[in-house]
Amino acid sequence: MIFISLFVYFIGFKSLYFYFLPIKIENIVSLLIYYLLFILPFVIDYVVTISSCFFLQSLYVRFQTLNEFWKCLPTDLVDVSRQWTHTEIVDFMENTRLLHSELCGLLKTFTQGYGSLLLGFFASSFINLLLSIYFIVNNGTLSTSHSSANVWEQIIPLIIHVQMVTFLMFIIVFVSFINKKKMEMISYLRLYRISNLHLDIKRQIKMFMNQISECDSNQISAYGFFDTNLNLVTTILVLLITGIITIIQMKNHPIILRLNNDTKSFLEKL
């Protein structure tokens, strides 16, 4: 449902953009290739967000299901008459451990496949946010002499920036949910008093604990440059605040003034 909503939102937003900010269409090829792909809102943002969230949600549901399966075991991992035998408990624990290992392998595969995309998506989104702040701070300097500026020319970019932050949070929150479910199994394993368990069950628990410790290193990352988790939100905020302070402090610097003049000249030629 979320993915359908995002798709409908993209179509509606694109139509809104073309309605309030009309463009000159030379031919159908330029419409399909240039205006639909390289004009705000960018279609690549939706593709990366929807596809990433689709796979992440699938992994989240699988980890959650695995945790629910584990809860079906007897409380103390002992034989229960007419319900669980010792062999069934050991086999169930081993199968659960193997499934958990396969899911961790899928996480690693996702990182290898989507790592570069996430790196580009996060980097470009951060640069766009920083550039938007630059234009806001220097709004008076960069404003052109056109007095008939449409209010939608200011509202639509603002909506796009909010959308950009929302997409980033979607991915970060999904990954955080997966990490939580992945590590939830440790809390179950630590509840057992290993000294009172059978040797086979002890072995399974120890193997499971070692496996989870190894899987903990397979974090979803942006091509290895940084891990995608809630700590990334703090990092982005710190970098944005640092960038804002730097832009404000250097507002009257000769280099920034020259950059403003060049940017203003470029915008007047559009």
Short mmCIF file of C-alpha atoms in Angstrom, two decimals, residues 39-255:
data_model
loop_
_atom_site.label_atom_id
_atom_site.label_comp_id
_atom_site.label_asym_id
_atom_site.label_seq_id
_atom_site.Cartn_x
_atom_site.Cartn_y
_atom_site.Cartn_z
CA ILE A 39 13.29 17.74 -13.73
CA LEU A 40 12.14 17.93 -10.10
CA PRO A 41 10.86 15.77 -8.55
CA PHE A 42 13.51 13.27 -9.65
CA VAL A 43 12.16 9.88 -10.60
CA ILE A 44 15.37 8.22 -9.36
CA ASP A 45 14.51 9.28 -5.79
CA TYR A 46 11.25 7.36 -5.98
CA VAL A 47 12.85 4.34 -7.63
CA VAL A 48 15.58 4.04 -4.99
CA THR A 49 13.18 4.65 -2.10
CA ILE A 50 10.44 2.30 -3.27
CA SER A 51 12.75 -0.55 -4.28
CA SER A 52 14.87 -0.23 -1.12
CA CYS A 53 11.88 -0.11 1.20
CA PHE A 54 10.31 -3.07 -0.61
CA PHE A 55 13.30 -5.33 0.01
CA LEU A 56 13.87 -3.98 3.51
CA GLN A 57 10.27 -4.58 4.49
CA SER A 58 10.51 -8.12 3.13
CA LEU A 59 13.60 -8.79 5.25
CA TYR A 60 11.96 -7.21 8.29
CA VAL A 61 8.91 -9.48 8.00
CA ARG A 62 11.15 -12.54 7.69
CA PHE A 63 13.15 -11.67 10.80
CA GLN A 64 9.94 -10.98 12.69
CA THR A 65 8.48 -14.32 11.60
CA LEU A 66 11.64 -16.09 12.69
CA ASN A 67 11.38 -14.51 16.13
CA GLU A 68 7.75 -15.58 16.37
CA PHE A 69 8.74 -19.14 15.51
CA TRP A 70 11.27 -19.15 18.34
CA LYS A 71 8.56 -18.24 20.82
CA CYS A 72 6.84 -21.52 19.98
CA LEU A 73 9.57 -23.46 21.78
CA PRO A 74 8.98 -24.63 25.36
CA THR A 75 9.83 -22.06 28.00
CA ASP A 76 12.81 -23.90 29.49
CA LEU A 77 13.71 -25.89 26.36
CA VAL A 78 12.80 -29.14 28.05
CA ASP A 79 10.66 -32.01 26.86
CA VAL A 80 6.92 -31.44 27.03
CA SER A 81 4.75 -34.51 27.09
CA ARG A 82 2.84 -35.02 23.83
CA GLN A 83 4.07 -31.68 22.48
CA TRP A 84 7.85 -31.43 22.21
CA THR A 85 10.50 -34.12 22.32
CA HIS A 86 14.19 -33.49 22.83
CA THR A 87 15.00 -34.29 19.20
CA GLU A 88 12.29 -31.96 17.91
CA ILE A 89 13.58 -29.11 20.07
CA VAL A 90 17.16 -29.55 18.84
CA ASP A 91 16.08 -29.82 15.20
CA PHE A 92 13.85 -26.76 15.52
CA MET A 93 16.68 -24.72 17.05
CA GLU A 94 19.11 -25.78 14.34
CA ASN A 95 16.68 -24.97 11.53
CA THR A 96 15.95 -21.58 13.07
CA ARG A 97 19.66 -20.88 13.35
CA LEU A 98 20.23 -21.79 9.71
CA LEU A 99 17.33 -19.60 8.59
CA HIS A 100 18.74 -16.72 10.62
CA SER A 101 22.09 -17.23 8.91
CA GLU A 102 20.45 -17.13 5.47
CA LEU A 103 18.64 -13.91 6.32
CA CYS A 104 21.92 -12.34 7.43
CA GLY A 105 23.36 -13.43 4.10
CA LEU A 106 20.49 -11.68 2.32
CA LEU A 107 21.31 -8.51 4.26
CA LYS A 108 24.88 -8.73 3.03
CA THR A 109 23.66 -9.28 -0.53
CA PHE A 110 21.38 -6.24 -0.24
CA THR A 111 24.30 -4.11 0.93
CA GLN A 112 26.44 -5.28 -1.98
CA GLY A 113 23.69 -4.57 -4.49
CA TYR A 114 22.26 -1.34 -3.09
CA GLY A 115 25.30 0.07 -1.29
CA SER A 116 26.42 2.28 -4.16
CA LEU A 117 22.83 3.43 -4.81
CA LEU A 118 22.33 4.35 -1.16
CA LEU A 119 25.65 6.19 -1.12
CA GLY A 120 24.70 8.26 -4.15
CA PHE A 121 21.18 8.83 -2.85
CA PHE A 122 22.28 10.01 0.59
CA ALA A 123 25.13 12.13 -0.78
CA SER A 124 23.02 13.83 -3.47
CA SER A 125 20.17 14.45 -1.03
CA PHE A 126 22.55 16.04 1.48
CA ILE A 127 24.13 18.23 -1.21
CA ASN A 128 20.69 19.32 -2.43
CA LEU A 129 19.66 20.24 1.10
CA LEU A 130 22.86 22.20 1.61
CA LEU A 131 22.42 24.02 -1.71
CA SER A 132 18.83 24.89 -0.85
CA ILE A 133 20.02 26.41 2.42
CA TYR A 134 22.61 28.39 0.46
CA PHE A 135 19.91 29.84 -1.80
CA ILE A 136 17.69 30.62 1.19
CA VAL A 137 20.48 32.45 3.01
CA ASN A 138 21.41 34.40 -0.13
CA ASN A 139 17.85 34.88 -1.33
CA GLY A 140 18.12 38.65 -1.46
CA THR A 141 21.36 38.53 -3.42
CA LEU A 142 20.19 35.93 -5.92
CA SER A 143 16.69 37.26 -6.48
CA THR A 144 16.15 38.41 -10.03
CA SER A 145 14.21 41.40 -11.21
CA HIS A 146 11.16 39.38 -12.23
CA SER A 147 8.30 40.75 -10.12
CA SER A 148 5.70 38.25 -11.31
CA ALA A 149 7.24 35.30 -9.51
CA ASN A 150 4.73 32.57 -8.92
CA VAL A 151 4.24 31.55 -5.32
CA TRP A 152 4.38 27.93 -6.46
CA GLU A 153 7.98 28.46 -7.53
CA GLN A 154 8.77 28.76 -3.82
CA ILE A 155 6.31 26.21 -2.46
CA ILE A 156 7.17 23.30 -4.77
CA PRO A 157 10.93 23.30 -3.98
CA LEU A 158 10.04 23.40 -0.28
CA ILE A 159 7.77 20.37 -0.72
CA ILE A 160 10.55 18.57 -2.57
CA HIS A 161 13.01 19.20 0.25
CA VAL A 162 10.53 17.88 2.81
CA GLN A 163 9.96 14.87 0.57
CA MET A 164 13.72 14.31 0.33
CA VAL A 165 14.09 14.23 4.11
CA THR A 166 11.08 11.92 4.37
CA PHE A 167 12.57 9.45 1.88
CA LEU A 168 15.84 9.41 3.79
CA MET A 169 13.98 8.73 7.03
CA PHE A 170 11.98 5.94 5.38
CA ILE A 171 15.15 4.02 4.53
CA ILE A 172 16.86 4.72 7.86
CA VAL A 173 13.81 3.67 9.89
CA PHE A 174 13.32 0.46 7.89
CA VAL A 175 16.96 -0.50 8.42
CA SER A 176 16.70 0.28 12.13
CA PHE A 177 13.65 -1.98 12.43
CA ILE A 178 15.58 -4.80 10.77
CA ASN A 179 18.56 -4.35 13.09
CA LYS A 180 16.21 -4.46 16.07
CA LYS A 181 14.54 -7.67 14.93
CA LYS A 182 17.88 -9.22 14.00
CA MET A 183 19.29 -8.64 17.47
CA GLU A 184 16.07 -9.57 19.26
CA MET A 185 17.06 -13.21 19.07
CA ILE A 186 19.96 -12.54 21.46
CA SER A 187 17.52 -11.46 24.16
CA TYR A 188 15.73 -14.79 23.82
CA LEU A 189 18.93 -16.81 24.00
CA ARG A 190 20.15 -14.96 27.09
CA LEU A 191 17.02 -15.86 29.02
CA TYR A 192 18.03 -19.51 29.28
CA ARG A 193 20.18 -20.90 32.08
CA ILE A 194 22.62 -22.89 30.00
CA SER A 195 23.93 -24.85 32.98
CA ASN A 196 20.56 -26.59 33.36
CA LEU A 197 20.14 -27.51 29.69
CA HIS A 198 20.98 -30.65 27.77
CA LEU A 199 24.35 -30.79 26.02
CA ASP A 200 22.83 -30.71 22.52
CA ILE A 201 20.74 -27.65 23.36
CA LYS A 202 23.76 -25.94 24.95
CA ARG A 203 25.69 -26.50 21.75
CA GLN A 204 22.91 -25.01 19.63
CA ILE A 205 22.65 -21.92 21.83
CA LYS A 206 26.41 -21.34 21.77
CA MET A 207 26.51 -21.77 18.00
CA PHE A 208 23.58 -19.37 17.64
CA MET A 209 25.24 -16.75 19.84
CA ASN A 210 28.49 -16.96 17.87
CA GLN A 211 26.58 -16.76 14.60
CA ILE A 212 24.69 -13.63 15.70
CA SER A 213 27.95 -12.00 16.77
CA GLU A 214 29.39 -12.64 13.31
CA CYS A 215 26.21 -11.45 11.58
CA ASP A 216 26.36 -8.24 13.59
CA SER A 217 29.25 -7.14 11.37
CA ASN A 218 27.02 -7.44 8.28
CA GLN A 219 25.36 -4.08 8.76
CA ILE A 220 23.51 -2.41 5.91
CA SER A 221 25.86 0.33 4.77
CA ALA A 222 26.28 2.84 1.97
CA TYR A 223 28.99 0.97 0.06
CA GLY A 224 31.02 0.67 3.26
CA PHE A 225 31.37 4.42 3.81
CA PHE A 226 28.90 4.55 6.70
CA ASP A 227 26.33 2.29 8.33
CA THR A 228 22.67 3.05 7.74
CA ASN A 229 21.06 3.36 11.17
CA LEU A 230 19.54 5.97 13.47
CA ASN A 231 23.01 7.32 14.27
CA LEU A 232 23.11 8.52 10.68
CA VAL A 233 20.31 10.99 11.47
CA THR A 234 22.49 12.63 14.11
CA THR A 235 25.43 12.76 11.71
CA ILE A 236 23.35 14.40 8.98
CA LEU A 237 21.95 16.97 11.41
CA VAL A 238 25.43 17.84 12.69
CA LEU A 239 26.76 18.24 9.15
CA LEU A 240 23.77 20.35 8.12
CA ILE A 241 24.10 22.62 11.14
CA THR A 242 27.82 22.96 10.47
CA GLY A 243 27.12 23.80 6.84
CA ILE A 244 24.46 26.37 7.78
CA ILE A 245 26.77 28.10 10.25
CA THR A 246 29.59 28.14 7.70
CA ILE A 247 27.34 29.60 4.99
CA ILE A 248 26.06 32.32 7.32
CA GLN A 249 29.54 33.23 8.52
CA MET A 250 30.91 33.42 4.97
CA LYS A 251 27.92 35.25 3.51
CA ASN A 252 29.94 38.43 2.92
CA HIS A 253 33.19 36.71 1.99
CA PRO A 254 34.61 37.82 -1.41
CA ILE A 255 34.51 34.27 -2.77
#
